[in-house]
Coordinates of C-alpha atoms in Angstrom, one line a residue:
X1 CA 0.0 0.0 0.0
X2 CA 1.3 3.4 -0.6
X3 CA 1.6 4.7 2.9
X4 CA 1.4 8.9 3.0
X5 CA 1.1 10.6 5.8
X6 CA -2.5 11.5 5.3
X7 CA -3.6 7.8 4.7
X8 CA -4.4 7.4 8.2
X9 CA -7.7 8.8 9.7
X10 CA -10.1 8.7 12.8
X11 CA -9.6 11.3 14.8
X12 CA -10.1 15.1 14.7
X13 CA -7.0 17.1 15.3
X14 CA -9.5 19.6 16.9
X15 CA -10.7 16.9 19.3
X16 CA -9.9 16.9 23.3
X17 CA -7.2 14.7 23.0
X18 CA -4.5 16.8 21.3
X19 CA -4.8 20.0 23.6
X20 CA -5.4 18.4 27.5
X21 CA -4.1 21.1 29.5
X22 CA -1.9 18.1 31.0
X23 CA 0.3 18.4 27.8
X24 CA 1.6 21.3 29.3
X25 CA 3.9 18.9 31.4
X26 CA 7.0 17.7 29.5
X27 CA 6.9 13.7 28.7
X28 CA 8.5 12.4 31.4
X29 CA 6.9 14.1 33.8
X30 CA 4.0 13.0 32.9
X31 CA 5.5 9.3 32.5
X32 CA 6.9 10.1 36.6
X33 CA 3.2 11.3 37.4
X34 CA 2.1 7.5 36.0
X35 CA 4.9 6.0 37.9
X36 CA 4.1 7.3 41.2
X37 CA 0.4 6.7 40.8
X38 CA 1.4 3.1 40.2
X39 CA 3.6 3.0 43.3
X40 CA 0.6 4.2 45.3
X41 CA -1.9 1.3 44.5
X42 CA 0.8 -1.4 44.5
X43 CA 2.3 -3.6 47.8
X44 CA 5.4 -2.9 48.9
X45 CA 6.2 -6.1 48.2
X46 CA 5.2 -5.7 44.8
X47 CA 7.4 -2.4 44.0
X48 CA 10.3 -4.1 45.1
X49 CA 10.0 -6.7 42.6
X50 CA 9.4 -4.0 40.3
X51 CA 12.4 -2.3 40.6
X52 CA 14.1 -4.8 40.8
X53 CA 12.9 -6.2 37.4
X54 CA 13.5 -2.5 35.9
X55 CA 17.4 -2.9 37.4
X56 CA 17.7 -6.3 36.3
X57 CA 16.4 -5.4 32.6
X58 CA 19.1 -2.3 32.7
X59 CA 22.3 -4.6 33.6
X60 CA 21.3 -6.6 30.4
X61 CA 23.1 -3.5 29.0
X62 CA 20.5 -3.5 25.5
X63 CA 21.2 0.0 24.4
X64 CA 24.8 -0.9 24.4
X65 CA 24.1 -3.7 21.8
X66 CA 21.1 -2.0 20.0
X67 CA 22.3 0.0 16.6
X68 CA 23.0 2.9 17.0
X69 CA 23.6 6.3 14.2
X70 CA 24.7 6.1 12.1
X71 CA 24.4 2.5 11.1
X72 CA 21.6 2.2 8.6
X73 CA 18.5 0.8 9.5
X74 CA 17.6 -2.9 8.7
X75 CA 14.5 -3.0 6.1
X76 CA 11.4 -4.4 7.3
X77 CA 7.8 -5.4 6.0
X78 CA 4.8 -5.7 8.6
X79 CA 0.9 -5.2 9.2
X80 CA -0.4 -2.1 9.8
X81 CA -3.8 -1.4 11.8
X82 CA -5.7 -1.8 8.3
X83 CA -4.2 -4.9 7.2
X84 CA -2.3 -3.4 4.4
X85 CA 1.6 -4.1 4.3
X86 CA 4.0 -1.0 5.6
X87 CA 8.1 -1.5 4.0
X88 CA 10.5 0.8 5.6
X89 CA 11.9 1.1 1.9
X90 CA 8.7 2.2 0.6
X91 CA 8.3 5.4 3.4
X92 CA 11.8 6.5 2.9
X93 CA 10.7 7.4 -0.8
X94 CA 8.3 9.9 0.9
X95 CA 11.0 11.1 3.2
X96 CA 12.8 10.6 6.8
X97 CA 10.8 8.3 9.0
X98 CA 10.5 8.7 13.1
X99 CA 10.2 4.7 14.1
X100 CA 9.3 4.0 17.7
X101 CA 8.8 0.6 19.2
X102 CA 6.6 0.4 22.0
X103 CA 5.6 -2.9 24.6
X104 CA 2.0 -3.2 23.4
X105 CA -1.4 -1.8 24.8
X106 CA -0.9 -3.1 28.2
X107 CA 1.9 -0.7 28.9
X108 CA 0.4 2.9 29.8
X109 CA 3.6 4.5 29.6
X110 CA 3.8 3.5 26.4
X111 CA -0.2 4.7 25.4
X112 CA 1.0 8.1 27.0
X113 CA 4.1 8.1 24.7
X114 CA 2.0 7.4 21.6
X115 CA -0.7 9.9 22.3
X116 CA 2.1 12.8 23.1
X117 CA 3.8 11.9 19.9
X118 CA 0.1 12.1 18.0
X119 CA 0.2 16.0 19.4
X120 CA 3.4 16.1 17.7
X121 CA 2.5 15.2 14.3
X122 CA 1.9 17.9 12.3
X123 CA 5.2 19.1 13.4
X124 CA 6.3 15.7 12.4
X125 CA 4.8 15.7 8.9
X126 CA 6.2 19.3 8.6
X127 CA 9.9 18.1 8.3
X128 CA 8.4 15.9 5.5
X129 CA 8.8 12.7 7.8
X130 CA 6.1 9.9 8.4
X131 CA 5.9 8.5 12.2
X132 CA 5.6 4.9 12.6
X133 CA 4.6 3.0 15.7
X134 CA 6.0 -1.1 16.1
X135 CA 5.1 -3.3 18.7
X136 CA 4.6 -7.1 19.1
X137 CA 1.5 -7.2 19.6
X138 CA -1.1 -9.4 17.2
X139 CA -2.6 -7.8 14.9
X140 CA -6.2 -7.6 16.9
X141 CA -4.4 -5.8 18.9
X142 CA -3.2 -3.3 17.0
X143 CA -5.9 -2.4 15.5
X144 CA -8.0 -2.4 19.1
X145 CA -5.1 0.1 19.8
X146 CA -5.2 2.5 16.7
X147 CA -8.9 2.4 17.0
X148 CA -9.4 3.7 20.8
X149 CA -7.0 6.3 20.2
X150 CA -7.6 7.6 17.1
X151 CA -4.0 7.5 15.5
X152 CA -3.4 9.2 12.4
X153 CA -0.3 7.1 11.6
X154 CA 0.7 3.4 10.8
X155 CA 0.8 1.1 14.4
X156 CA 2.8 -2.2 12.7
X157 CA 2.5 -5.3 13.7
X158 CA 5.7 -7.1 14.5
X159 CA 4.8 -10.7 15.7
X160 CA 7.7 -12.8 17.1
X161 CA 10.1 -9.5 17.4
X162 CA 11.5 -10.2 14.2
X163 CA 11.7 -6.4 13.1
X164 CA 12.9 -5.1 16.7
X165 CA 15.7 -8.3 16.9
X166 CA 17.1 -6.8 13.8
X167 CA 17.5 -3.4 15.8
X168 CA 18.8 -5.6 18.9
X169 CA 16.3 -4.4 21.2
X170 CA 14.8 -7.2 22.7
X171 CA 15.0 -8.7 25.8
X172 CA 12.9 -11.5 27.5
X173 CA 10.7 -10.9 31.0
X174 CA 12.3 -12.6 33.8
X175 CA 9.9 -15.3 35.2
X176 CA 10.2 -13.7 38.8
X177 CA 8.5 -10.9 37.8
X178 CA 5.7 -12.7 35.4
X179 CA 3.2 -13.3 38.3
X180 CA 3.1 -9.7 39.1
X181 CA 2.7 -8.8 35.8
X182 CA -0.3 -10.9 35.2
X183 CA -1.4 -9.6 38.0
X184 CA -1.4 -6.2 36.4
X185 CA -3.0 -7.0 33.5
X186 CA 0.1 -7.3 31.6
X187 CA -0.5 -10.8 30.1
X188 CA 2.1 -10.5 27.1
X189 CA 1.4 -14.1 26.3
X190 CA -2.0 -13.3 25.1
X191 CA -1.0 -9.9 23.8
X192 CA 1.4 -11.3 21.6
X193 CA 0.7 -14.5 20.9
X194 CA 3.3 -17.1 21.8
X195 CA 4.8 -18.0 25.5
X196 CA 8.1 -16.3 24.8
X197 CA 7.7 -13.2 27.2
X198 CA 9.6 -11.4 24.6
X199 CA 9.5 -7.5 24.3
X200 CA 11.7 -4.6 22.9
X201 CA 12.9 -2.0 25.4
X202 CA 11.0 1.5 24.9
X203 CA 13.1 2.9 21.7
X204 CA 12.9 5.3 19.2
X205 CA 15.3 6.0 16.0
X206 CA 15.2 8.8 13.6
X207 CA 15.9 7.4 9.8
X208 CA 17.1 9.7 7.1
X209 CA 15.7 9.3 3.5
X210 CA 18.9 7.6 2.9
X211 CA 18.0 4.9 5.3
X212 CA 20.8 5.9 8.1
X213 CA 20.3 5.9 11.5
X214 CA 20.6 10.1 12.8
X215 CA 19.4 9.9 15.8
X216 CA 18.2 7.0 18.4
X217 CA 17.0 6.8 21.7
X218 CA 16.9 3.7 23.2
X219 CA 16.0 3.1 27.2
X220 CA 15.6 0.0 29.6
X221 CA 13.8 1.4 31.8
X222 CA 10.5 1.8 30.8
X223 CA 9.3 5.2 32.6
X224 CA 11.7 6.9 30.3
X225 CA 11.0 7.9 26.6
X226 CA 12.3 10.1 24.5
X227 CA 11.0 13.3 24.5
X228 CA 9.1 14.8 21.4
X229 CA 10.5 18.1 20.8
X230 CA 14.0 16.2 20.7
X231 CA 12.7 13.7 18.3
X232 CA 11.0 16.5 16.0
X233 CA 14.6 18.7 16.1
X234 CA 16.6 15.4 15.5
X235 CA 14.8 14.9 11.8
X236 CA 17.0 15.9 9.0
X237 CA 16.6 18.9 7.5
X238 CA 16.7 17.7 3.9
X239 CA 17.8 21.0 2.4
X240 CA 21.1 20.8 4.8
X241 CA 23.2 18.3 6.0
X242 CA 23.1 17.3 9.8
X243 CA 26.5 16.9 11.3
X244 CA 27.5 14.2 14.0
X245 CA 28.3 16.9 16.3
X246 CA 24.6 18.2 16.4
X247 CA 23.3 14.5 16.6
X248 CA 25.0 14.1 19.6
X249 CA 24.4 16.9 21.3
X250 CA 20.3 16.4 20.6
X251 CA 21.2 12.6 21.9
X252 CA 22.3 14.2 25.2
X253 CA 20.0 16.4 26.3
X254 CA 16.8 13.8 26.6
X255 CA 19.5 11.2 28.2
X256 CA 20.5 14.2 30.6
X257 CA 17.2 15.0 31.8
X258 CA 15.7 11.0 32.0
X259 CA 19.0 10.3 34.7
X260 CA 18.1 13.1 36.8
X261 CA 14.6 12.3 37.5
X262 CA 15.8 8.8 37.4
X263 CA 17.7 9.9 40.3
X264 CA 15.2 12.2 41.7
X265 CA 13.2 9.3 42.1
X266 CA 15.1 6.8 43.7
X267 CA 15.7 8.6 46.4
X268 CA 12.3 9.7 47.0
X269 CA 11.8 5.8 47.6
X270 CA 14.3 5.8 50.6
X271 CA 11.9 8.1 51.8
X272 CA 9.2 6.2 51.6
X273 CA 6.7 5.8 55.0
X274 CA 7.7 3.1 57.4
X275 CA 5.1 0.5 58.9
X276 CA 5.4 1.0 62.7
X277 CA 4.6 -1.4 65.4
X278 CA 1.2 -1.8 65.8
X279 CA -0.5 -0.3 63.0
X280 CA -0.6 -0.8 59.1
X281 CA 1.4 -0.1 56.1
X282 CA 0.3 2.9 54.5
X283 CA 1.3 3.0 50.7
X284 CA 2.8 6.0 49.6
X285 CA 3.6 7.8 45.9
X286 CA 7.3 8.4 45.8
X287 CA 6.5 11.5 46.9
X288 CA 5.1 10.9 49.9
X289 CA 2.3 13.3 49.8
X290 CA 0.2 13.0 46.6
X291 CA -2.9 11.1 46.6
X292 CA -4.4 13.0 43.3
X293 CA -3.4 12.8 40.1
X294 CA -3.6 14.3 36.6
X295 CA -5.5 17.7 35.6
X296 CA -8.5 16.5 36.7
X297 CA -7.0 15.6 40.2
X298 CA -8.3 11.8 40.1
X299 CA -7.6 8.9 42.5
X300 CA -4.3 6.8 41.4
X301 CA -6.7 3.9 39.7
X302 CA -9.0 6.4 37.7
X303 CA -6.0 7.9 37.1
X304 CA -3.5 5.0 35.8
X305 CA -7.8 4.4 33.8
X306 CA -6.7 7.1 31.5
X307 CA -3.6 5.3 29.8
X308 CA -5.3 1.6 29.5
X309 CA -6.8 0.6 26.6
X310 CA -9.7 -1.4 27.3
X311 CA -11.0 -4.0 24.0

C-alpha cells in the first residue's frame, strides 16, 4: 500500500485529545506522574520486585548492543492497523521516517508516549517525515489500539520481534517478575501470541531518507521515553546536512534529563513511609504526599484508567 502521511484517519486534530491542558507537562513528567500513581496502589512487596525487574532489565546492557547512528537501518515489512503491508523502503521514498517501538497496549507509559507523539504530528509531517509506531502485539491488537486512540499514523504489527531483533532491542521478562505482571493485566502471552515473554525496550530511532540511522533513543527502563521536541529537532533537515556533532548533542540532552529524574526518584523511595509497630502499612507515591493525580486531580486507579486501553 502506498503509505502517505495522510492515509491514516479517525480522529479530529480539533478533538480533546491533542490539547489536554496536561500536555503542558514535559513527557516524562507526565510518565513520573504514571509511575508514582502506580507505586501508590501497588504492595510494597510488589514495588520491590518492580524495581528490581527495571534494574535487572538495565544490567542486560541492551542499548549498548542495539544499533545505533549512524548505522543504517535494517528494512522491514509488517501489518499495519488496516491490514495493508507497511516496508521501511517504501516510506523513505516519501521522506525521513520517526520509528518507535513500544511494549503493546498493556503498557500505559507507552499509550502516553504514543498519544504525546500524536500532538506532535503535524510538526512531524512538517519536516516531510512519516511516524511509525512497532510493537509485538497481534494484529487484533493493534488495530484495538489504533482504533481507541484515534491514531493518524501506521501502528505495525511485528509478531515474534523479528523487526525489533534486527535493531537488537529485545530482551525477555524474567519469570520472577511474570506473576506480578499478570497480576497487572500485563498478560504478554495473550498480547502477543506465543509463550516467549519477549519485548523490545521503549526505543525510538530517527531514519534519514537515505536509510541511516541520525538519531536513536533507546532506554531500559520503561518510565523513560524520549522526548518529542527532541525527536522533532533530530529529523534531517533535507535542504542541509546534519552533522554528527549536532546528533550528539540532541542525543544528550533527553539522556540528561531522563538520569536526573531517574535519580530524583530513587531517592524519593528511601523516603518512603515506614510501617510501625502496631499499626498498618500505608502506601505512599514516591513522593510521599500526593494522593491525586492528573489535571482532573483523580484517584491513582482512575487515574492510571486514562492510559489503558480497554478491548
Amino acid at each position: 500500500m502506498a503509505v502517505s502521511n495522510g492515509d491514516y484517519g479517525g480522529g479530529d486534530p480539533n478533538d480533546r485529545h491533542y490539547h489536554d491542558d496536561d500536555y503542558q507537562q514535559s513527557l516524562e513528567e507526565e510518565l513520573s506522574e504514571i509511575l508514582e500513581a502506580f507505586y501508590s496502589i501497588i504492595s510494597e512487596e510488589e514495588m520491590n520486585k518492580y524495581q528490581a525487574f527495571v534494574e535487572k532489565t538495565e544490567q542486560m546492557k541492551i542499548k549498548r548492543r542495539s544499533i545505533d547512528a549512524p548505522e543504517r537501518a535494517p528494512d522491514f515489512e509488517l501489518p499495519d492497523q488496516d491490514g495493508e503491508t507497511v516496508t521501511l523502503k517504501h516510506l523513505l521514498e516519501q521522506g525521513p521516517v520517526v520509528l518507535v517501538f513500544y511494549r503493546g497496549k498493556w503498557c500505559p507509559q507507552c499509550n502516553a508516549t504514543i498519544m504525546r507523539l500524536q500532538r506532535e504530528l503535524e510538526k512531524i509531517k512538517a519536516k516531510g517525515a512519516t511516524l511509525v509506531a512497532i510493537s509485538p502485539m497481534l494484529p487484533d491488537g493493534t488495530r484495538v489500539f489504533s482504533t481507541k486512540r484515534e491514531l493518524l499514523f501506521p501502528v505495525l504489527s511485528d509478531v515474534g520481534n523479528h523487526v525489533a531483533r534486527k535493531f537488537n532491542i529485545t530482551f525477555t521478562v524474567p519469570e520472577e517478575i511474570r506473576p506480578e505482571m499478570m497480576t497487572w493485566g500485563e498478560d504478554v502471552p495473550a498480547h502477543n501470541g506465543d509463550d516467549t515473554w519477549e519485548i523490545p525496550v521503549p526505543s525510538t530511532y530517527v531514519i534519514s531518507k537515505e536509510g541511516k540511522i541520525v538519531w536513536a533513543y533507546v532506554n531500559e527502563d520503561p518510565s523513560h521515553r524520549a522526548e518529542p521536541e527532541d525527536i522533532v529537532a533530530a529529523i534531517p533537515d533535507e535542504k542541509e546536512k546534519e552533522t554528527n556533532g549536532s546528533q550528539k548533542e540532541r542525543k544528550g540532552k533527553t539522556k540528561k534529563l531522563s538520569s536526573s529524574l531517574k535519580d530524583s526518584l530513587k531517592r524519593a523511595f528511601k523516603k518512603r513511609t515506614k510501617r510501625t509497630k502496631g499499626e498498618p502499612t500505608v502506601e505512599r507515591s514516591p513522593r510521599n504526599s500526593r494522593t491525586k493525580f492528573g489535571r482532573k486531580k483523580q484517584d491513582a486507579g482512575d487515574f492510571l484508567g486514562n492510559y489503558l486501553i480497554k478491548e
